[in-house]
GROMACS .gro file of N, CA and C in nm:
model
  513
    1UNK      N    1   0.649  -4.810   1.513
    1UNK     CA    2   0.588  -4.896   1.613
    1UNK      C    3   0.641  -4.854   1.749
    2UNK      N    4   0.573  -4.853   1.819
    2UNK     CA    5   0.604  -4.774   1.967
    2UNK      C    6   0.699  -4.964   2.053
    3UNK      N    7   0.772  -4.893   2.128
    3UNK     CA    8   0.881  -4.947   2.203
    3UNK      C    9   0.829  -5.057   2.250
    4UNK      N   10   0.717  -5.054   2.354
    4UNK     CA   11   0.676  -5.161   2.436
    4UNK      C   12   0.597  -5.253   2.344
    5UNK      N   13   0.554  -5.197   2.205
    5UNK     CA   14   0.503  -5.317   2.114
    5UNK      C   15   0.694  -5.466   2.059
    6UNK      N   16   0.761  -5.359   2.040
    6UNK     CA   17   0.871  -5.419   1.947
    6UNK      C   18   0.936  -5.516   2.087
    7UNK      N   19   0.920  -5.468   2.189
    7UNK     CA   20   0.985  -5.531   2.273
    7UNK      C   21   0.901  -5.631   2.355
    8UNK      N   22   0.746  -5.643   2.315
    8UNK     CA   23   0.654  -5.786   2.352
    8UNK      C   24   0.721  -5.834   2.234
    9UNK      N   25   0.703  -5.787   2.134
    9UNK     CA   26   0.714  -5.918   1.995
    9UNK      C   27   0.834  -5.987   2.056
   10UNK      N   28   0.974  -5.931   2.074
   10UNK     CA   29   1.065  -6.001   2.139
   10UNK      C   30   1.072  -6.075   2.204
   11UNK      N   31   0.979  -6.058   2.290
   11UNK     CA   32   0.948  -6.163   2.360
   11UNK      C   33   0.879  -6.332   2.324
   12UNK      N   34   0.783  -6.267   2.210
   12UNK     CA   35   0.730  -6.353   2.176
   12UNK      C   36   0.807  -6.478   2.108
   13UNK      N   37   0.866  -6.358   1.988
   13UNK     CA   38   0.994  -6.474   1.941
   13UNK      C   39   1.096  -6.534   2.029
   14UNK      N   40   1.090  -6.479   2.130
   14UNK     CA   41   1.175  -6.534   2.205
   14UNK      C   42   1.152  -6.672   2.258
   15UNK      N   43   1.031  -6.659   2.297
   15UNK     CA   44   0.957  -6.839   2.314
   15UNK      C   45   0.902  -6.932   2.280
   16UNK      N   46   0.879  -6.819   2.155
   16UNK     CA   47   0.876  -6.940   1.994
   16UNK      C   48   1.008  -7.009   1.975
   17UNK      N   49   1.100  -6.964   1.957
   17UNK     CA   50   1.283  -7.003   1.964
   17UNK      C   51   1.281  -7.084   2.100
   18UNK      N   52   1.273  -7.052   2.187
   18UNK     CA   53   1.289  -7.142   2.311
   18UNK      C   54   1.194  -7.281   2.316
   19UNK      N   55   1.035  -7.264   2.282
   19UNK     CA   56   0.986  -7.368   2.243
   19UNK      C   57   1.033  -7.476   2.191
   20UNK      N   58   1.116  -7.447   2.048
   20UNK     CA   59   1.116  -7.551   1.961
   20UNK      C   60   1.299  -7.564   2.008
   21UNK      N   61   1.317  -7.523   2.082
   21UNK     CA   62   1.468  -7.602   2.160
   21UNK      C   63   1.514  -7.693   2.238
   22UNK      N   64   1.318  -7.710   2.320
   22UNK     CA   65   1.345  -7.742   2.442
   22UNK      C   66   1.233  -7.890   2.466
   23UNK      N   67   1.263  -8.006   2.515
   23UNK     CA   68   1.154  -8.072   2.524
   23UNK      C   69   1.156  -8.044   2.662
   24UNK      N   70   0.982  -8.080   2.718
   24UNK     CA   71   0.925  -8.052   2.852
   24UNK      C   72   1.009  -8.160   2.913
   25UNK      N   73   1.010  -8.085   3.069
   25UNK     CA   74   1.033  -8.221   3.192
   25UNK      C   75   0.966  -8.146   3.273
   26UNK      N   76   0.997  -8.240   3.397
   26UNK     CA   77   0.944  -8.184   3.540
   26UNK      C   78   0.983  -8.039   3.575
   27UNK      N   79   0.905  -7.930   3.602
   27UNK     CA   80   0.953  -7.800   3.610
   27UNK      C   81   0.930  -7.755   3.795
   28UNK      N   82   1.001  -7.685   3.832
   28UNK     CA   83   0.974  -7.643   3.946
   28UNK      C   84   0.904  -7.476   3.945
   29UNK      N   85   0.811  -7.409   4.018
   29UNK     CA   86   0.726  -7.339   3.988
   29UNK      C   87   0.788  -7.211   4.073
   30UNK      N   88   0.874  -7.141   4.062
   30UNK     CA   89   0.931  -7.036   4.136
   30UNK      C   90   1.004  -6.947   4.021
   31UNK      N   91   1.067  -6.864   4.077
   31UNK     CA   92   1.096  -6.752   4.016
   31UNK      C   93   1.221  -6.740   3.951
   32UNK      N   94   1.283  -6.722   3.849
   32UNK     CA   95   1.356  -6.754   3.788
   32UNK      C   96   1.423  -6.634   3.846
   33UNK      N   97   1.609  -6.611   3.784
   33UNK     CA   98   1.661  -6.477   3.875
   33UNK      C   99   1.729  -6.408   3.780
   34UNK      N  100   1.831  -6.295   3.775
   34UNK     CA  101   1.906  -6.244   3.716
   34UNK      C  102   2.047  -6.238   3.750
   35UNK      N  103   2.173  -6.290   3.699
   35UNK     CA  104   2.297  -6.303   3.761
   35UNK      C  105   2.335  -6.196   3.622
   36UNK      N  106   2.465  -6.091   3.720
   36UNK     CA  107   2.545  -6.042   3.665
   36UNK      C  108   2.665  -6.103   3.676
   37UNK      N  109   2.748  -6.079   3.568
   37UNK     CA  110   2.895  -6.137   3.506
   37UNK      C  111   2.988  -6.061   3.435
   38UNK      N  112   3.111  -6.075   3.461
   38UNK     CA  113   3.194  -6.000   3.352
   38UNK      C  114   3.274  -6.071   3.291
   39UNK      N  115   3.322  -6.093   3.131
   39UNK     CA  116   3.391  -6.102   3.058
   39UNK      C  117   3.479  -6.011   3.029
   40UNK      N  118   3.633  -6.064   3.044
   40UNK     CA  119   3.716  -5.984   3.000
   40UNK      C  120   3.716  -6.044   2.839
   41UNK      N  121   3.733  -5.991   2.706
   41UNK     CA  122   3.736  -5.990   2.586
   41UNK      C  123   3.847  -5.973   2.528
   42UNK      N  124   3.920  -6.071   2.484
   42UNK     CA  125   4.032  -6.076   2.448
   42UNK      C  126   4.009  -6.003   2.287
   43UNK      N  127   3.918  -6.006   2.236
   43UNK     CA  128   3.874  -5.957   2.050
   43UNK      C  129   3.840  -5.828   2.073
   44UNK      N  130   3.846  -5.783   2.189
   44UNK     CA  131   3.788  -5.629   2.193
   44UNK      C  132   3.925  -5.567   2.246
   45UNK      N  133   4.043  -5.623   2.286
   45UNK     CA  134   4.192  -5.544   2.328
   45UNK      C  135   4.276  -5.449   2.229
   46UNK      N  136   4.255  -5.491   2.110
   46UNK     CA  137   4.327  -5.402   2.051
   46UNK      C  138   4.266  -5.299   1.934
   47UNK      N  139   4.154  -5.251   1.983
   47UNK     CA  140   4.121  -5.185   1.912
   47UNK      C  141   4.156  -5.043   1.920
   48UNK      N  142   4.152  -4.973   1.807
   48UNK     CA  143   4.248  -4.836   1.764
   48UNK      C  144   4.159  -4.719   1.881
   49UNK      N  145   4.008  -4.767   1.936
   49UNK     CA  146   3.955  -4.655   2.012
   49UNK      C  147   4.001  -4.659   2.121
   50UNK      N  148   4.037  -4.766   2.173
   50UNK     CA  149   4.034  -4.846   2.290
   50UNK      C  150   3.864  -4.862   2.389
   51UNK      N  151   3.828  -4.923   2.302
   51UNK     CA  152   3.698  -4.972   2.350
   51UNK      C  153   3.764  -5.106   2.465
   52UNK      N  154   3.690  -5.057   2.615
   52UNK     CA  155   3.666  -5.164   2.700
   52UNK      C  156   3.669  -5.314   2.715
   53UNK      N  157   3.767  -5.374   2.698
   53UNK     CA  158   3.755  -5.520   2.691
   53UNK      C  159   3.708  -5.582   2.836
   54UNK      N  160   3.659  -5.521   2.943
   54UNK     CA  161   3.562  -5.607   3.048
   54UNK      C  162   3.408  -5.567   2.982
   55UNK      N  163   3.342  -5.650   2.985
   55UNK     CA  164   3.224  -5.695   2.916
   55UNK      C  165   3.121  -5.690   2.999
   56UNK      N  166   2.999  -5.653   3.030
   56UNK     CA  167   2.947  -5.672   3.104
   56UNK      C  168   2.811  -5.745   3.059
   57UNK      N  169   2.785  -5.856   3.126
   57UNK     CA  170   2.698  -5.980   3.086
   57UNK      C  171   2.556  -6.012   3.230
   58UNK      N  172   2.467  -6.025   3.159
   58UNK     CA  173   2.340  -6.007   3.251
   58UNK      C  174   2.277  -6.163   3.185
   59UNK      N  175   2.231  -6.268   3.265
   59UNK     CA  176   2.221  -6.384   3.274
   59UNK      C  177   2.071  -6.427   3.362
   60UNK      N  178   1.958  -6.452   3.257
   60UNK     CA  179   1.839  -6.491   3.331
   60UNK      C  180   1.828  -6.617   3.346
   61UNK      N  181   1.819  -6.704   3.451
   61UNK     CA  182   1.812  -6.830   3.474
   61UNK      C  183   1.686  -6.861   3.547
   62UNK      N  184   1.633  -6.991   3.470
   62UNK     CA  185   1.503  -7.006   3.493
   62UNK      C  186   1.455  -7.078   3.618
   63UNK      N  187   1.287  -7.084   3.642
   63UNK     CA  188   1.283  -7.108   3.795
   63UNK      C  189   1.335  -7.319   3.772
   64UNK      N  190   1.382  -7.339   3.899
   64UNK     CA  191   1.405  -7.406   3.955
   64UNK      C  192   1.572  -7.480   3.902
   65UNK      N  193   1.638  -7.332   3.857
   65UNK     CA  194   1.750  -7.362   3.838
   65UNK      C  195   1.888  -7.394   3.928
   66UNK      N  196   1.832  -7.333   4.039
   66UNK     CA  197   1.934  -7.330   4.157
   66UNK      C  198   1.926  -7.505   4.204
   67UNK      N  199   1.820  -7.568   4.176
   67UNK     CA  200   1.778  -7.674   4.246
   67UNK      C  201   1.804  -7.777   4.200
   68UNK      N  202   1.814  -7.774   3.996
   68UNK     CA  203   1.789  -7.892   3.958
   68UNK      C  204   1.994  -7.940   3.879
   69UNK      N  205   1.977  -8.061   3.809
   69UNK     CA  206   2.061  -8.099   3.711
   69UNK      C  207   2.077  -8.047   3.630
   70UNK      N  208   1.944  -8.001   3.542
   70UNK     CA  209   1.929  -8.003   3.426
   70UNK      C  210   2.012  -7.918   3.333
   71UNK      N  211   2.000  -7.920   3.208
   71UNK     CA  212   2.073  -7.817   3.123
   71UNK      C  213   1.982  -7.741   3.036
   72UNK      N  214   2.001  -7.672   2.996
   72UNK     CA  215   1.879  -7.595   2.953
   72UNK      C  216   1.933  -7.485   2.773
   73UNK      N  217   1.861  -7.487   2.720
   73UNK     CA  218   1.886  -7.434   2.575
   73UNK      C  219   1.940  -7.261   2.598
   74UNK      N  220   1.995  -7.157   2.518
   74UNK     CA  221   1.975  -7.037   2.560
   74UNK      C  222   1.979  -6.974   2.463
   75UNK      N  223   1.859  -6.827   2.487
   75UNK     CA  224   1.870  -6.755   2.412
   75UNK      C  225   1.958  -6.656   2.435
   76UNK      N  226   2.036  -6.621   2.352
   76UNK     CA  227   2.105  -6.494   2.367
   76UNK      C  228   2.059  -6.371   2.274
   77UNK      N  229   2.044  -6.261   2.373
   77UNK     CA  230   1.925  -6.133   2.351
   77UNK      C  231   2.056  -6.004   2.286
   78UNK      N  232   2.050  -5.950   2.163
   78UNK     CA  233   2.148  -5.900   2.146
   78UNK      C  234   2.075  -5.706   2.118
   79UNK      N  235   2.097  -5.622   2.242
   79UNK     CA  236   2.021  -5.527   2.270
   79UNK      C  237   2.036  -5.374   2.198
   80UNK      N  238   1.911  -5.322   2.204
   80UNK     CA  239   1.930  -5.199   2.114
   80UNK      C  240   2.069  -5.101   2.171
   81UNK      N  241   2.212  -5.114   2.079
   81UNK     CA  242   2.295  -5.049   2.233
   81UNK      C  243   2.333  -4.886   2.261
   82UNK      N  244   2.185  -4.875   2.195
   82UNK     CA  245   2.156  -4.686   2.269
   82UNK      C  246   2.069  -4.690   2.401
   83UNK      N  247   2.132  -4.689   2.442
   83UNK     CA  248   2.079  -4.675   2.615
   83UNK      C  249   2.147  -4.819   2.660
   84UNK      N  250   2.090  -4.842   2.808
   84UNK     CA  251   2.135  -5.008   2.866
   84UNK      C  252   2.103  -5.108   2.821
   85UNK      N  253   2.239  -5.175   2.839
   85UNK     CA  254   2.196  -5.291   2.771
   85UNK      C  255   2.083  -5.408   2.837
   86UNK      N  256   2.091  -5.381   2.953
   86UNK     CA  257   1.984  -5.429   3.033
   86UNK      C  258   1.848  -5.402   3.023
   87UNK      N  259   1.821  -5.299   2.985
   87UNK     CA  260   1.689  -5.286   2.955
   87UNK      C  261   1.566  -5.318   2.973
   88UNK      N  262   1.597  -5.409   2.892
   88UNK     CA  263   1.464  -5.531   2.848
   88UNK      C  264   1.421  -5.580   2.975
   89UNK      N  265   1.503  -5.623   3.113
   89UNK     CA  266   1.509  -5.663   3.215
   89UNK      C  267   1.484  -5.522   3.312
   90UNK      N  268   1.527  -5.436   3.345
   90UNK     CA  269   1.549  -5.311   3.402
   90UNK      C  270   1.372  -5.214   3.401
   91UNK      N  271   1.398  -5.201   3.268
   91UNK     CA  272   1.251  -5.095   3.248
   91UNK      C  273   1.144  -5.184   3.187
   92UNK      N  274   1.189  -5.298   3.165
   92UNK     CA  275   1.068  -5.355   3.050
   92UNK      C  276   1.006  -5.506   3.142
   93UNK      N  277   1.100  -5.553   3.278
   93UNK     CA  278   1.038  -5.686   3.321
   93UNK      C  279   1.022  -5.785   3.276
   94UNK      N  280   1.169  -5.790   3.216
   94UNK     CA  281   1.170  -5.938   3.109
   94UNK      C  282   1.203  -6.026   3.178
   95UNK      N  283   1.261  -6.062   3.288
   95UNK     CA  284   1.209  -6.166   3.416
   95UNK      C  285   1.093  -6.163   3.425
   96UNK      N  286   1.039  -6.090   3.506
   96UNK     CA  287   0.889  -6.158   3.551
   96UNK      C  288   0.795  -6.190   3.397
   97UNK      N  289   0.829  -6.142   3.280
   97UNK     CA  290   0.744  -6.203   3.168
   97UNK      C  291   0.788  -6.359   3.152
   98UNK      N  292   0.913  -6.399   3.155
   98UNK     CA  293   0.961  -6.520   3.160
   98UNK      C  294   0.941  -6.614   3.234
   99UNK      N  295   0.933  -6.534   3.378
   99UNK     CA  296   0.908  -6.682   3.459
   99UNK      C  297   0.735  -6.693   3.479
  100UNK      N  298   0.658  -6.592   3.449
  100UNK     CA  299   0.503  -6.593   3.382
  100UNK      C  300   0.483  -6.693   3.279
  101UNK      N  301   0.520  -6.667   3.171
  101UNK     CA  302   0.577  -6.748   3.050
  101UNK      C  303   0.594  -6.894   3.097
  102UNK      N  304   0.650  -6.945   3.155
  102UNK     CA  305   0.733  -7.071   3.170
  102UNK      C  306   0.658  -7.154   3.302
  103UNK      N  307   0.603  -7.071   3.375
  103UNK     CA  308   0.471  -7.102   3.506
  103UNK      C  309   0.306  -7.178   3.399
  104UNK      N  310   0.324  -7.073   3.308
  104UNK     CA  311   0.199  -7.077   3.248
  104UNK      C  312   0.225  -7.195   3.101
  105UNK      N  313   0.400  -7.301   3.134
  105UNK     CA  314   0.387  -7.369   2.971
  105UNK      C  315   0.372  -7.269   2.828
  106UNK      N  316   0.373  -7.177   2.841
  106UNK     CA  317   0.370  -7.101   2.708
  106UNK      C  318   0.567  -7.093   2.671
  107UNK      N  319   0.605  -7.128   2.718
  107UNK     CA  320   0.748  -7.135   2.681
  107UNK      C  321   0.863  -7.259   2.767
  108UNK      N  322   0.931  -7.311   2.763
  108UNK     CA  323   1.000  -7.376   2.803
  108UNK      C  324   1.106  -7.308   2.921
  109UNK      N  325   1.142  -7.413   3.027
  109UNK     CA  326   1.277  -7.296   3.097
  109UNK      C  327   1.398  -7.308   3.012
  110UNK      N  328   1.471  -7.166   2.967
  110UNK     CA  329   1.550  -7.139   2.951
  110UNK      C  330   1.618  -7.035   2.987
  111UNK      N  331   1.776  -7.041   2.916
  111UNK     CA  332   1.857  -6.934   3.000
  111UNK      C  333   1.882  -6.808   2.878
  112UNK      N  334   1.844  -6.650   2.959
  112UNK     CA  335   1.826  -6.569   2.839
  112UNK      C  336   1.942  -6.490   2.897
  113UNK      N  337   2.022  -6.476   2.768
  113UNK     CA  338   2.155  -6.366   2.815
  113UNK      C  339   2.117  -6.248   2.692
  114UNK      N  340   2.210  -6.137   2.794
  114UNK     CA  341   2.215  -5.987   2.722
  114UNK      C  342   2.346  -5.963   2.763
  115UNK      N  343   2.458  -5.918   2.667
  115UNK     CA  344   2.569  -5.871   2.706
  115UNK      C  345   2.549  -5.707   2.657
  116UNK      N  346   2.643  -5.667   2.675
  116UNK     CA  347   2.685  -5.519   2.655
  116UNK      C  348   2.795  -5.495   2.487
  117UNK      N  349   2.712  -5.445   2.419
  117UNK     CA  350   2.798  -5.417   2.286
  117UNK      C  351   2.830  -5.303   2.273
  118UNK      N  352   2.830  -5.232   2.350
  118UNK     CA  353   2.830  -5.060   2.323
  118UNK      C  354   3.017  -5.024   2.306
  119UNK      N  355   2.961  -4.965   2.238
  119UNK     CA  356   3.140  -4.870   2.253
  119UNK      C  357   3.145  -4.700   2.226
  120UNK      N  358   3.290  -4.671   2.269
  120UNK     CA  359   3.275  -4.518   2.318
  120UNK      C  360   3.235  -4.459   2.212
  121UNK      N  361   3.217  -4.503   2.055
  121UNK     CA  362   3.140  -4.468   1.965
  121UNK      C  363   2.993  -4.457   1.934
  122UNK      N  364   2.951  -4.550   2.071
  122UNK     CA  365   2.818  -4.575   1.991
  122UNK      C  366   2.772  -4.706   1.995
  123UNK      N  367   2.703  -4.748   1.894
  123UNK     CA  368   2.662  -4.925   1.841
  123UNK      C  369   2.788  -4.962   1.796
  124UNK      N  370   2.799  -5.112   1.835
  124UNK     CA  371   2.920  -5.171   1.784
  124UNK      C  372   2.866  -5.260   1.630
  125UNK      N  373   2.738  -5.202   1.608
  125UNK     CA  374   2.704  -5.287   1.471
  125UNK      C  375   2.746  -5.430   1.457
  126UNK      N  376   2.774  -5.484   1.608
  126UNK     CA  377   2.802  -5.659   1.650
  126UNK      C  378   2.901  -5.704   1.495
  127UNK      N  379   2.984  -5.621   1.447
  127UNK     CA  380   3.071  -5.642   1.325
  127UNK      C  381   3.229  -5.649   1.378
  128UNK      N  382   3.304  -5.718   1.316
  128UNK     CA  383   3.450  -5.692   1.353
  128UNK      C  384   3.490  -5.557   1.280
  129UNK      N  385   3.569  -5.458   1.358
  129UNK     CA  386   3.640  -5.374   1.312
  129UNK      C  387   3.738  -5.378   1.389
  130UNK      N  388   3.848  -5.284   1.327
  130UNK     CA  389   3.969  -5.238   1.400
  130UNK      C  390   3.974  -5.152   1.470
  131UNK      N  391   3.841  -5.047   1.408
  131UNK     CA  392   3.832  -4.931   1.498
  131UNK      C  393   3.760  -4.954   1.670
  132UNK      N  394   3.680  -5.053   1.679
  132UNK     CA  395   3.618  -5.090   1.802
  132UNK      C  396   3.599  -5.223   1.852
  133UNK      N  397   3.659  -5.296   1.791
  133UNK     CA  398   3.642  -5.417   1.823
  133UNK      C  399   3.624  -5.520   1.763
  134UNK      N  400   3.685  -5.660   1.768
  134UNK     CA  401   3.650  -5.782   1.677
  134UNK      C  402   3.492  -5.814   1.766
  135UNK      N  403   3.328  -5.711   1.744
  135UNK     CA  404   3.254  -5.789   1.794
  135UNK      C  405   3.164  -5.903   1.802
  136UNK      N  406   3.214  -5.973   1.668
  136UNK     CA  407   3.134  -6.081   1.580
  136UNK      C  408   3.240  -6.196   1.686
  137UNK      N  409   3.385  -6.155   1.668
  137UNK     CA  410   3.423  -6.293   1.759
  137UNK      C  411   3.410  -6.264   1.869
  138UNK      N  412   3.363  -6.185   1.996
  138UNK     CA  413   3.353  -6.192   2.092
  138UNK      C  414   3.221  -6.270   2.099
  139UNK      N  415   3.157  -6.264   2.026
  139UNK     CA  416   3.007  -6.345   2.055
  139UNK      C  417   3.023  -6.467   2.049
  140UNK      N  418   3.092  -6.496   1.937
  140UNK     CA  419   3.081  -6.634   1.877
  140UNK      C  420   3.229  -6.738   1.972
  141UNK      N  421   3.336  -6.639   1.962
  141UNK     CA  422   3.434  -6.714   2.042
  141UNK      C  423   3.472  -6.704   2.199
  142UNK      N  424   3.369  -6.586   2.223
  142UNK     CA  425   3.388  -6.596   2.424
  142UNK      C  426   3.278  -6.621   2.455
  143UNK      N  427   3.170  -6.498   2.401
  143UNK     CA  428   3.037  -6.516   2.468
  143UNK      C  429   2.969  -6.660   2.510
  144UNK      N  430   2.973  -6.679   2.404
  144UNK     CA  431   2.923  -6.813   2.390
  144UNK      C  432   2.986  -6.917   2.453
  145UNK      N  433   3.096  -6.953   2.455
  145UNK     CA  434   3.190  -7.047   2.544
  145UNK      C  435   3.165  -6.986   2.679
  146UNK      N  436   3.212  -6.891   2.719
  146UNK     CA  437   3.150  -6.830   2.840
  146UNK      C  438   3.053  -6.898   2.905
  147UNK      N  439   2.941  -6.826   2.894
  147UNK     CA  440   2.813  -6.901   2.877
  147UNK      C  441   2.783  -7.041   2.896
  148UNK      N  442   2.853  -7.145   2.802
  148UNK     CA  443   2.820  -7.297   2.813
  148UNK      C  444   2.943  -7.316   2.918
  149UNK      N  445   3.087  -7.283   2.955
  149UNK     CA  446   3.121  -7.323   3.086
  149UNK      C  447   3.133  -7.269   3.209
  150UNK      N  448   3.008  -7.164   3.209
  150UNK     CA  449   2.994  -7.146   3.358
  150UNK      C  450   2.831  -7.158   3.399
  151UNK      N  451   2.761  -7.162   3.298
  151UNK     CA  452   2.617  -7.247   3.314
  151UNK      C  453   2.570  -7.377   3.250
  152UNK      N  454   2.474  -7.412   3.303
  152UNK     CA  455   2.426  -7.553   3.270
  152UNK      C  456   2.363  -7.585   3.151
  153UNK      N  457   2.435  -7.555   3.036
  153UNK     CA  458   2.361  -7.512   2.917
  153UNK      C  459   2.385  -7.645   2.797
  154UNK      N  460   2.282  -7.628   2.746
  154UNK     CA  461   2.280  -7.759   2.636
  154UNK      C  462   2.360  -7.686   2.509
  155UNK      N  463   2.500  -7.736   2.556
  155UNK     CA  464   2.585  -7.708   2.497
  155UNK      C  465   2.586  -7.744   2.320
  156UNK      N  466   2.458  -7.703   2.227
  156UNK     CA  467   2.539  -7.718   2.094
  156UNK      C  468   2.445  -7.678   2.022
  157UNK      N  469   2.428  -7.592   1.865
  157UNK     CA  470   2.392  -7.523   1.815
  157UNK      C  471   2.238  -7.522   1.791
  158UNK      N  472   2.192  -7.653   1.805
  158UNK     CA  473   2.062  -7.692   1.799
  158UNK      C  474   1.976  -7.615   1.924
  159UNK      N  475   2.051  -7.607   2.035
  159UNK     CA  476   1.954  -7.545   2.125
  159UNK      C  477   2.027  -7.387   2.196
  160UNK      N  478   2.074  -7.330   2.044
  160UNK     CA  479   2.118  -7.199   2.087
  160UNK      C  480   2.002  -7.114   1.990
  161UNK      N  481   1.989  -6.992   2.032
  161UNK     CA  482   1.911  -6.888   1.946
  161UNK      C  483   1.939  -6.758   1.979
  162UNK      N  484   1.927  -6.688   1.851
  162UNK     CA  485   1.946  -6.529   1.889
  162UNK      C  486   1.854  -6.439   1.842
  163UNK      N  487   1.825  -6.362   1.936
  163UNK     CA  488   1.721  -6.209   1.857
  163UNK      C  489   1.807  -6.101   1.939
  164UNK      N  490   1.671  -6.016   1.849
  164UNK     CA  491   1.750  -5.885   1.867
  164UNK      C  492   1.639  -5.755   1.861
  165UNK      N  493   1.629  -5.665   1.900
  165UNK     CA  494   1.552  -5.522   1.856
  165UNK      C  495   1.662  -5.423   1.807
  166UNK      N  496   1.574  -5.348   1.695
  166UNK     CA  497   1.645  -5.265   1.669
  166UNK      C  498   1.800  -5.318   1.613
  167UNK      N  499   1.856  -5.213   1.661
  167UNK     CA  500   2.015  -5.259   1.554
  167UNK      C  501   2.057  -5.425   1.617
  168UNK      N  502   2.019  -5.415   1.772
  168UNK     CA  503   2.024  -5.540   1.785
  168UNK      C  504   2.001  -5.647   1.664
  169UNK      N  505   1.876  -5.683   1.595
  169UNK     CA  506   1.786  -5.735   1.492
  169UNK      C  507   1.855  -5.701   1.363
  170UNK      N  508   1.955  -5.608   1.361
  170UNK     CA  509   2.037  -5.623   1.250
  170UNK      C  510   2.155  -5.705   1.243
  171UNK      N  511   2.205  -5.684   1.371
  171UNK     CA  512   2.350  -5.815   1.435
  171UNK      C  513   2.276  -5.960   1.423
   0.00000   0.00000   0.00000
């Protein structure tokens, strides 16, 4: 299946998952943005390659987030990690599909994160090893905390979701 098909479906599931996370409110009709972030990773320090424990984290926040209270569900996007992890956002315009998406009610506002899993090996197969990294607890014990205390996020498992392409979709 060619690239730009696997990476609409992503999308799609992506707001099928966001749908059923999120009940409607009052939405404001503007453009949602992209914030970069870094995590230092305490589960990625001692590994035997010495894979990178600053993290690098890309954060889509939806329109009328700067403006409002609210808290909002999130998906977290876990990316094919041969090439950038940005991608999806970078070459593919997964902002402007989102805040299209969310203008047009076909999806709810939510907040879509992509971190960086790569290591000097390669795919980190989002698995704990010794050789590259504990990366199952960086997701589950930073990412994620991360995430709910420095955004406005409906902090609890009911309105979290994850996809993935490619090996992503295997993590």
């Amino acid at each position: 299946m060619p690239i730009h098909k696997r990476v609409s479906y992503s999308y799609v599931v992506a707001a099928f998952i966001a749908l059923t996370l999120y009940s409607w409110e009052a939405l404001a009709f503007d453009n949602g943005s992209l914030v970069e972030h870094e995590i230092h990773a305490e589960s990625l320090q001692h590994s035997k390659i010495g894979t990178n424990s600053l993290r690098k984290v890309s954060v889509y926040l939806p329109p009328g987030y700067k403006t409002s209270h609210q808290q909002y569900p999130v998906v977290y996007m876990l990316p094919n990690p041969i090439g950038d992890f940005r991608e999806d956002f970078t070459r593919h315009s997964a902002a402007k599909v989102f805040d299209q998406a969310i203008a047009a009610r076909i999806i709810p506002p939510c907040i879509f994160v992509v971190a960086d899993f790569s290591t000097p090996l390669g795919p980190s197969w989002y698995a704990n090893s010794p050789v590259t990294g504990n990366w199952d607890d960086f997701a589950v014990k930073e990412l994620v905390p991360y995430i709910d205390t420095n955004f406005r996020t409906l902090a609890s498992i009911s309105s979290r979701a994850i996809i993935g392409t490619s090996i992503g979709a295997y993590g």
